[in-house]
Amino acid sequence: MPDARRTDAVLLLVALVWGSSYLSAQTAAAALPVLVVLFARYALSALACLGLVAAARRGPHGRTRGWTREEIRAGVPLGVTQAAVLLIETYGVAHTSAANAGLIISLTIVLTPLLDRSGHRGGLPPVFFVAAGLCVLAVGLLMAGNGFHALRLGDLLMLGAAVVRAAHVVLVGRLTAGRTIRPLQLTAVQTLVGSALFLAPAARDLPDLAHVGLAAWAQLLYLALFCSVFAFLAQTWAVQRTSASRASLLLGTEPIWAAAVGIGLAGEHFTVLTALGAALMVTGTYWGQAVERAHRGTAPRAKDPKIPHHIEEDPPACPPGPAHRSRASEQAIPGGPRDRSG
């Protein structure tokens, strides 16, 4: 698979995982306080990342380096912005439907190019914003699938999350471009920062974790290992190899996956308006992707640091399990699987 297509495939897989995360977060938040959900998600993610880092340092190719100064310098601010995204998202999904949460967050598609001014001199062509506007119309139709209604608190929170996520995606590109940063080590720093941020606010309610059932723990593990560790690593790896605007467009298919999960698992209804919105979202996303890709290939580059053609890789952290071997070579993610980035 060509490098560009492999990068696109990884970003689409991240979108699928994140599309399913809203229902999981909503289910977990119904059983536990939001801050406890966030702390548990980050703490489990941090343990997994630290285990992968330790395994990589004992790998067959000899002892690798620990964290570099650049990885820590980038990981701390990215950890703060990612924690902000998840905080607003989790509170938002607790006050609106899982489908609406996934749909509203897709406005990141429009916001990211407005913030991403470093990729090309003169910015993206107007037709890109026409495609992005089509996605906005799609969001409106999807939200109106069961009838128009006034924006609720959860909807407003998800709008705020879209703004913060767009800033986070751009920041990932700016802090990692031109630098030798390993996604696994960067993600480990981010999860440690998030764990530290949520520990004190969640401390009073942490005993609640001992009283929840296996279903809630399954949701927490899914949020931590798939929606956080894998998705963070895959997004960082992919954004280092493409532009923030392109990454945002591919991640913008997230509401389609959110709708599919809602219909398949939560019994939500698929009306004519939601069907039209889904079609417009797919059309706008791939139209904008094609416009951005063509522009990136022909427009003169600005003087900002270029995205490197290769990133330093650690030896494999551990042999992939039976369920993941078929995808390991396709993802080719240095040091493990990850951009909120949500």
PDB file of C-alpha atoms in Angstrom, residues 111-331:
ATOM      1  CA  LEU A 111     -12.035  24.946  12.154  1.00  0.00           C
ATOM      2  CA  THR A 112      -8.725  23.154  11.585  1.00  0.00           C
ATOM      3  CA  PRO A 113      -7.908  24.728   8.177  1.00  0.00           C
ATOM      4  CA  LEU A 114      -8.738  28.152   9.622  1.00  0.00           C
ATOM      5  CA  LEU A 115      -6.124  27.594  12.352  1.00  0.00           C
ATOM      6  CA  ASP A 116      -3.620  25.700  10.192  1.00  0.00           C
ATOM      7  CA  ARG A 117      -1.847  28.623   8.505  1.00  0.00           C
ATOM      8  CA  SER A 118       1.648  27.122   8.357  1.00  0.00           C
ATOM      9  CA  GLY A 119       1.271  24.470   5.671  1.00  0.00           C
ATOM     10  CA  HIS A 120       1.051  26.560   2.478  1.00  0.00           C
ATOM     11  CA  ARG A 121       1.665  30.108   1.458  1.00  0.00           C
ATOM     12  CA  GLY A 122      -1.681  31.778   0.789  1.00  0.00           C
ATOM     13  CA  GLY A 123      -3.799  29.133   2.476  1.00  0.00           C
ATOM     14  CA  LEU A 124      -6.150  26.592   0.959  1.00  0.00           C
ATOM     15  CA  PRO A 125      -8.193  27.357  -2.170  1.00  0.00           C
ATOM     16  CA  PRO A 126     -11.794  28.566  -1.763  1.00  0.00           C
ATOM     17  CA  VAL A 127     -13.207  25.307  -3.134  1.00  0.00           C
ATOM     18  CA  PHE A 128     -11.839  23.545  -0.036  1.00  0.00           C
ATOM     19  CA  PHE A 129     -14.089  25.668   2.157  1.00  0.00           C
ATOM     20  CA  VAL A 130     -17.038  24.940  -0.136  1.00  0.00           C
ATOM     21  CA  ALA A 131     -16.447  21.242   0.549  1.00  0.00           C
ATOM     22  CA  ALA A 132     -16.108  21.974   4.258  1.00  0.00           C
ATOM     23  CA  GLY A 133     -19.333  23.994   4.131  1.00  0.00           C
ATOM     24  CA  LEU A 134     -21.041  20.959   2.637  1.00  0.00           C
ATOM     25  CA  CYS A 135     -19.911  19.034   5.711  1.00  0.00           C
ATOM     26  CA  VAL A 136     -21.425  21.712   7.960  1.00  0.00           C
ATOM     27  CA  LEU A 137     -24.728  21.382   6.099  1.00  0.00           C
ATOM     28  CA  ALA A 138     -24.462  17.618   6.569  1.00  0.00           C
ATOM     29  CA  VAL A 139     -24.037  18.088  10.323  1.00  0.00           C
ATOM     30  CA  GLY A 140     -27.183  20.224  10.411  1.00  0.00           C
ATOM     31  CA  LEU A 141     -29.182  17.568   8.567  1.00  0.00           C
ATOM     32  CA  LEU A 142     -27.844  14.798  10.772  1.00  0.00           C
ATOM     33  CA  MET A 143     -28.724  16.734  13.928  1.00  0.00           C
ATOM     34  CA  ALA A 144     -32.231  17.338  12.558  1.00  0.00           C
ATOM     35  CA  GLY A 145     -32.765  13.653  11.831  1.00  0.00           C
ATOM     36  CA  ASN A 146     -35.366  13.402  14.601  1.00  0.00           C
ATOM     37  CA  GLY A 147     -36.634  16.970  14.260  1.00  0.00           C
ATOM     38  CA  PHE A 148     -35.054  20.393  14.757  1.00  0.00           C
ATOM     39  CA  HIS A 149     -34.535  21.483  18.342  1.00  0.00           C
ATOM     40  CA  ALA A 150     -32.753  24.235  20.259  1.00  0.00           C
ATOM     41  CA  LEU A 151     -29.130  23.639  21.140  1.00  0.00           C
ATOM     42  CA  ARG A 152     -28.776  21.892  24.492  1.00  0.00           C
ATOM     43  CA  LEU A 153     -25.975  22.260  27.024  1.00  0.00           C
ATOM     44  CA  GLY A 154     -24.341  19.109  25.726  1.00  0.00           C
ATOM     45  CA  ASP A 155     -24.489  20.424  22.145  1.00  0.00           C
ATOM     46  CA  LEU A 156     -22.799  23.677  23.179  1.00  0.00           C
ATOM     47  CA  LEU A 157     -20.102  21.744  25.037  1.00  0.00           C
ATOM     48  CA  MET A 158     -19.444  19.654  21.933  1.00  0.00           C
ATOM     49  CA  LEU A 159     -19.072  22.854  19.900  1.00  0.00           C
ATOM     50  CA  GLY A 160     -16.429  23.964  22.398  1.00  0.00           C
ATOM     51  CA  ALA A 161     -14.758  20.571  22.126  1.00  0.00           C
ATOM     52  CA  ALA A 162     -14.597  20.966  18.337  1.00  0.00           C
ATOM     53  CA  VAL A 163     -12.701  24.254  18.732  1.00  0.00           C
ATOM     54  CA  VAL A 164     -10.239  22.782  21.224  1.00  0.00           C
ATOM     55  CA  ARG A 165      -9.729  19.628  19.153  1.00  0.00           C
ATOM     56  CA  ALA A 166      -8.957  21.685  16.033  1.00  0.00           C
ATOM     57  CA  ALA A 167      -6.334  23.607  17.995  1.00  0.00           C
ATOM     58  CA  HIS A 168      -4.929  20.325  19.333  1.00  0.00           C
ATOM     59  CA  VAL A 169      -4.605  18.778  15.849  1.00  0.00           C
ATOM     60  CA  VAL A 170      -2.769  21.861  14.574  1.00  0.00           C
ATOM     61  CA  LEU A 171      -0.549  21.876  17.672  1.00  0.00           C
ATOM     62  CA  VAL A 172       0.401  18.231  17.110  1.00  0.00           C
ATOM     63  CA  GLY A 173       1.644  19.122  13.632  1.00  0.00           C
ATOM     64  CA  ARG A 174       3.543  22.202  14.783  1.00  0.00           C
ATOM     65  CA  LEU A 175       5.243  20.603  17.794  1.00  0.00           C
ATOM     66  CA  THR A 176       6.297  17.423  15.984  1.00  0.00           C
ATOM     67  CA  ALA A 177       7.195  18.759  12.510  1.00  0.00           C
ATOM     68  CA  GLY A 178      10.919  18.598  11.764  1.00  0.00           C
ATOM     69  CA  ARG A 179      11.688  16.865  15.071  1.00  0.00           C
ATOM     70  CA  THR A 180      12.671  13.323  15.916  1.00  0.00           C
ATOM     71  CA  ILE A 181       9.756  12.396  18.137  1.00  0.00           C
ATOM     72  CA  ARG A 182       8.580   8.831  18.709  1.00  0.00           C
ATOM     73  CA  PRO A 183       4.788   8.564  18.931  1.00  0.00           C
ATOM     74  CA  LEU A 184       4.854   5.951  21.706  1.00  0.00           C
ATOM     75  CA  GLN A 185       7.006   8.078  24.003  1.00  0.00           C
ATOM     76  CA  LEU A 186       4.988  11.186  23.148  1.00  0.00           C
ATOM     77  CA  THR A 187       1.715   9.416  23.920  1.00  0.00           C
ATOM     78  CA  ALA A 188       3.094   8.098  27.215  1.00  0.00           C
ATOM     79  CA  VAL A 189       3.898  11.665  28.283  1.00  0.00           C
ATOM     80  CA  GLN A 190       0.402  12.800  27.300  1.00  0.00           C
ATOM     81  CA  THR A 191      -1.307  10.041  29.285  1.00  0.00           C
ATOM     82  CA  LEU A 192       0.847  10.752  32.346  1.00  0.00           C
ATOM     83  CA  VAL A 193      -0.040  14.456  32.111  1.00  0.00           C
ATOM     84  CA  GLY A 194      -3.743  13.616  31.828  1.00  0.00           C
ATOM     85  CA  SER A 195      -3.568  11.221  34.787  1.00  0.00           C
ATOM     86  CA  ALA A 196      -1.929  13.908  36.911  1.00  0.00           C
ATOM     87  CA  LEU A 197      -4.490  16.537  35.888  1.00  0.00           C
ATOM     88  CA  PHE A 198      -7.520  14.410  36.790  1.00  0.00           C
ATOM     89  CA  LEU A 199      -6.184  12.663  39.909  1.00  0.00           C
ATOM     90  CA  ALA A 200      -7.002  15.384  42.449  1.00  0.00           C
ATOM     91  CA  PRO A 201     -10.449  16.338  41.059  1.00  0.00           C
ATOM     92  CA  ALA A 202     -11.486  12.664  40.901  1.00  0.00           C
ATOM     93  CA  ALA A 203      -9.923  11.519  44.192  1.00  0.00           C
ATOM     94  CA  ARG A 204     -13.090  11.877  46.288  1.00  0.00           C
ATOM     95  CA  ASP A 205     -15.122   9.566  44.037  1.00  0.00           C
ATOM     96  CA  LEU A 206     -12.422   6.999  43.180  1.00  0.00           C
ATOM     97  CA  PRO A 207     -13.893   4.392  45.618  1.00  0.00           C
ATOM     98  CA  ASP A 208     -16.870   4.174  43.227  1.00  0.00           C
ATOM     99  CA  LEU A 209     -14.649   2.165  40.886  1.00  0.00           C
ATOM    100  CA  ALA A 210     -14.796  -0.769  43.289  1.00  0.00           C
ATOM    101  CA  HIS A 211     -18.577  -0.956  43.035  1.00  0.00           C
ATOM    102  CA  VAL A 212     -19.177  -0.915  39.278  1.00  0.00           C
ATOM    103  CA  GLY A 213     -19.783  -4.035  37.243  1.00  0.00           C
ATOM    104  CA  LEU A 214     -17.827  -5.725  34.472  1.00  0.00           C
ATOM    105  CA  ALA A 215     -19.749  -3.822  31.782  1.00  0.00           C
ATOM    106  CA  ALA A 216     -18.500  -0.452  33.065  1.00  0.00           C
ATOM    107  CA  TRP A 217     -14.943  -1.770  33.349  1.00  0.00           C
ATOM    108  CA  ALA A 218     -15.161  -3.088  29.796  1.00  0.00           C
ATOM    109  CA  GLN A 219     -16.154   0.400  28.607  1.00  0.00           C
ATOM    110  CA  LEU A 220     -13.260   1.974  30.530  1.00  0.00           C
ATOM    111  CA  LEU A 221     -10.760  -0.505  29.075  1.00  0.00           C
ATOM    112  CA  TYR A 222     -12.082   0.120  25.559  1.00  0.00           C
ATOM    113  CA  LEU A 223     -11.832   3.890  26.033  1.00  0.00           C
ATOM    114  CA  ALA A 224      -8.303   3.562  27.430  1.00  0.00           C
ATOM    115  CA  LEU A 225      -6.701   0.985  25.139  1.00  0.00           C
ATOM    116  CA  PHE A 226      -8.447   1.631  21.837  1.00  0.00           C
ATOM    117  CA  CYS A 227      -9.870   5.158  21.953  1.00  0.00           C
ATOM    118  CA  SER A 228      -6.815   6.563  23.753  1.00  0.00           C
ATOM    119  CA  VAL A 229      -3.606   4.513  23.383  1.00  0.00           C
ATOM    120  CA  PHE A 230      -4.163   3.249  19.864  1.00  0.00           C
ATOM    121  CA  ALA A 231      -5.931   6.364  18.587  1.00  0.00           C
ATOM    122  CA  PHE A 232      -3.420   8.818  20.116  1.00  0.00           C
ATOM    123  CA  LEU A 233      -0.458   6.905  18.690  1.00  0.00           C
ATOM    124  CA  ALA A 234      -2.033   6.463  15.276  1.00  0.00           C
ATOM    125  CA  GLN A 235      -3.059  10.118  15.010  1.00  0.00           C
ATOM    126  CA  THR A 236       0.381  11.399  15.986  1.00  0.00           C
ATOM    127  CA  TRP A 237       2.042   9.023  13.516  1.00  0.00           C
ATOM    128  CA  ALA A 238      -0.335  10.044  10.718  1.00  0.00           C
ATOM    129  CA  VAL A 239      -0.270  13.817  11.317  1.00  0.00           C
ATOM    130  CA  GLN A 240       3.537  13.689  11.129  1.00  0.00           C
ATOM    131  CA  ARG A 241       3.162  12.329   7.583  1.00  0.00           C
ATOM    132  CA  THR A 242       0.395  14.589   6.256  1.00  0.00           C
ATOM    133  CA  SER A 243      -1.103  18.020   6.863  1.00  0.00           C
ATOM    134  CA  ALA A 244      -3.363  18.897   9.775  1.00  0.00           C
ATOM    135  CA  SER A 245      -6.101  19.914   7.323  1.00  0.00           C
ATOM    136  CA  ARG A 246      -6.012  16.569   5.510  1.00  0.00           C
ATOM    137  CA  ALA A 247      -5.965  14.675   8.797  1.00  0.00           C
ATOM    138  CA  SER A 248      -8.973  16.655   9.987  1.00  0.00           C
ATOM    139  CA  LEU A 249     -10.943  15.810   6.846  1.00  0.00           C
ATOM    140  CA  LEU A 250     -10.318  12.075   7.219  1.00  0.00           C
ATOM    141  CA  LEU A 251     -11.074  12.175  10.923  1.00  0.00           C
ATOM    142  CA  GLY A 252     -14.225  14.035   9.907  1.00  0.00           C
ATOM    143  CA  THR A 253     -15.792  10.725   8.867  1.00  0.00           C
ATOM    144  CA  GLU A 254     -16.139  10.088  12.611  1.00  0.00           C
ATOM    145  CA  PRO A 255     -19.845  11.111  12.717  1.00  0.00           C
ATOM    146  CA  ILE A 256     -20.680   8.481  10.112  1.00  0.00           C
ATOM    147  CA  TRP A 257     -19.183   5.809  12.331  1.00  0.00           C
ATOM    148  CA  ALA A 258     -20.901   7.352  15.362  1.00  0.00           C
ATOM    149  CA  ALA A 259     -24.245   7.136  13.570  1.00  0.00           C
ATOM    150  CA  ALA A 260     -23.547   3.555  12.515  1.00  0.00           C
ATOM    151  CA  VAL A 261     -22.724   2.545  16.091  1.00  0.00           C
ATOM    152  CA  GLY A 262     -25.810   4.347  17.380  1.00  0.00           C
ATOM    153  CA  ILE A 263     -28.036   2.574  14.887  1.00  0.00           C
ATOM    154  CA  GLY A 264     -26.427  -0.832  15.303  1.00  0.00           C
ATOM    155  CA  LEU A 265     -25.937  -0.896  19.083  1.00  0.00           C
ATOM    156  CA  ALA A 266     -28.133   1.782  20.617  1.00  0.00           C
ATOM    157  CA  GLY A 267     -31.224   1.269  18.476  1.00  0.00           C
ATOM    158  CA  GLU A 268     -31.292   4.812  17.066  1.00  0.00           C
ATOM    159  CA  HIS A 269     -33.476   5.445  14.008  1.00  0.00           C
ATOM    160  CA  PHE A 270     -32.102   6.303  10.546  1.00  0.00           C
ATOM    161  CA  THR A 271     -34.443   8.862   8.947  1.00  0.00           C
ATOM    162  CA  VAL A 272     -34.412  10.418   5.472  1.00  0.00           C
ATOM    163  CA  LEU A 273     -32.669  13.536   6.831  1.00  0.00           C
ATOM    164  CA  THR A 274     -29.933  11.541   8.552  1.00  0.00           C
ATOM    165  CA  ALA A 275     -29.419   9.490   5.381  1.00  0.00           C
ATOM    166  CA  LEU A 276     -29.054  12.685   3.326  1.00  0.00           C
ATOM    167  CA  GLY A 277     -26.724  14.166   5.938  1.00  0.00           C
ATOM    168  CA  ALA A 278     -24.553  11.044   5.930  1.00  0.00           C
ATOM    169  CA  ALA A 279     -24.292  11.147   2.125  1.00  0.00           C
ATOM    170  CA  LEU A 280     -23.351  14.839   2.155  1.00  0.00           C
ATOM    171  CA  MET A 281     -20.777  14.226   4.886  1.00  0.00           C
ATOM    172  CA  VAL A 282     -19.033  11.504   2.895  1.00  0.00           C
ATOM    173  CA  THR A 283     -19.166  13.609  -0.281  1.00  0.00           C
ATOM    174  CA  GLY A 284     -17.855  16.757   1.399  1.00  0.00           C
ATOM    175  CA  THR A 285     -15.113  14.919   3.248  1.00  0.00           C
ATOM    176  CA  TYR A 286     -13.683  13.182   0.212  1.00  0.00           C
ATOM    177  CA  TRP A 287     -14.115  16.196  -2.052  1.00  0.00           C
ATOM    178  CA  GLY A 288     -12.237  18.368   0.408  1.00  0.00           C
ATOM    179  CA  GLN A 289      -9.598  15.664   0.832  1.00  0.00           C
ATOM    180  CA  ALA A 290      -8.983  15.588  -2.919  1.00  0.00           C
ATOM    181  CA  VAL A 291      -8.771  19.397  -3.109  1.00  0.00           C
ATOM    182  CA  GLU A 292      -6.335  19.590  -0.185  1.00  0.00           C
ATOM    183  CA  ARG A 293      -4.169  16.791  -1.540  1.00  0.00           C
ATOM    184  CA  ALA A 294      -3.914  18.400  -4.995  1.00  0.00           C
ATOM    185  CA  HIS A 295      -3.130  21.789  -3.456  1.00  0.00           C
ATOM    186  CA  ARG A 296      -0.479  20.333  -1.162  1.00  0.00           C
ATOM    187  CA  GLY A 297       1.200  18.671  -4.145  1.00  0.00           C
ATOM    188  CA  THR A 298       1.358  21.825  -6.317  1.00  0.00           C
ATOM    189  CA  ALA A 299       1.462  24.873  -4.035  1.00  0.00           C
ATOM    190  CA  PRO A 300       4.856  26.283  -2.944  1.00  0.00           C
ATOM    191  CA  ARG A 301       5.712  25.369   0.595  1.00  0.00           C
ATOM    192  CA  ALA A 302       6.019  28.050   3.255  1.00  0.00           C
ATOM    193  CA  LYS A 303       9.255  28.424   5.192  1.00  0.00           C
ATOM    194  CA  ASP A 304       7.931  26.645   8.249  1.00  0.00           C
ATOM    195  CA  PRO A 305       9.708  23.417   9.221  1.00  0.00           C
ATOM    196  CA  LYS A 306       8.804  20.558   6.907  1.00  0.00           C
ATOM    197  CA  ILE A 307       7.290  17.338   8.059  1.00  0.00           C
ATOM    198  CA  PRO A 308      10.124  14.796   8.017  1.00  0.00           C
ATOM    199  CA  HIS A 309      10.021  11.897   5.568  1.00  0.00           C
ATOM    200  CA  HIS A 310      11.021   9.481   8.289  1.00  0.00           C
ATOM    201  CA  ILE A 311      10.586   9.301  12.019  1.00  0.00           C
ATOM    202  CA  GLU A 312      12.997   7.527  14.308  1.00  0.00           C
ATOM    203  CA  GLU A 313      11.599   4.133  15.116  1.00  0.00           C
ATOM    204  CA  ASP A 314      12.019   1.959  18.159  1.00  0.00           C
ATOM    205  CA  PRO A 315      12.159  -1.808  17.815  1.00  0.00           C
ATOM    206  CA  PRO A 316       8.714  -3.434  18.101  1.00  0.00           C
ATOM    207  CA  ALA A 317       7.363  -3.111  21.613  1.00  0.00           C
ATOM    208  CA  CYS A 318       6.070  -6.679  21.672  1.00  0.00           C
ATOM    209  CA  PRO A 319       4.904  -9.297  19.175  1.00  0.00           C
ATOM    210  CA  PRO A 320       1.360  -8.529  18.011  1.00  0.00           C
ATOM    211  CA  GLY A 321      -1.337 -10.763  19.372  1.00  0.00           C
ATOM    212  CA  PRO A 322      -3.259 -13.145  17.101  1.00  0.00           C
ATOM    213  CA  ALA A 323      -6.081 -10.646  16.622  1.00  0.00           C
ATOM    214  CA  HIS A 324      -3.736  -7.897  15.479  1.00  0.00           C
ATOM    215  CA  ARG A 325      -1.114  -9.616  13.345  1.00  0.00           C
ATOM    216  CA  SER A 326      -2.966  -9.040  10.110  1.00  0.00           C
ATOM    217  CA  ARG A 327      -2.960  -5.261  10.680  1.00  0.00           C
ATOM    218  CA  ALA A 328       0.515  -4.782  12.133  1.00  0.00           C
ATOM    219  CA  SER A 329       2.348  -4.399   8.846  1.00  0.00           C
ATOM    220  CA  GLU A 330      -0.359  -2.174   7.365  1.00  0.00           C
ATOM    221  CA  GLN A 331      -0.259   0.319  10.216  1.00  0.00           C
TER     222      GLN A 331
END
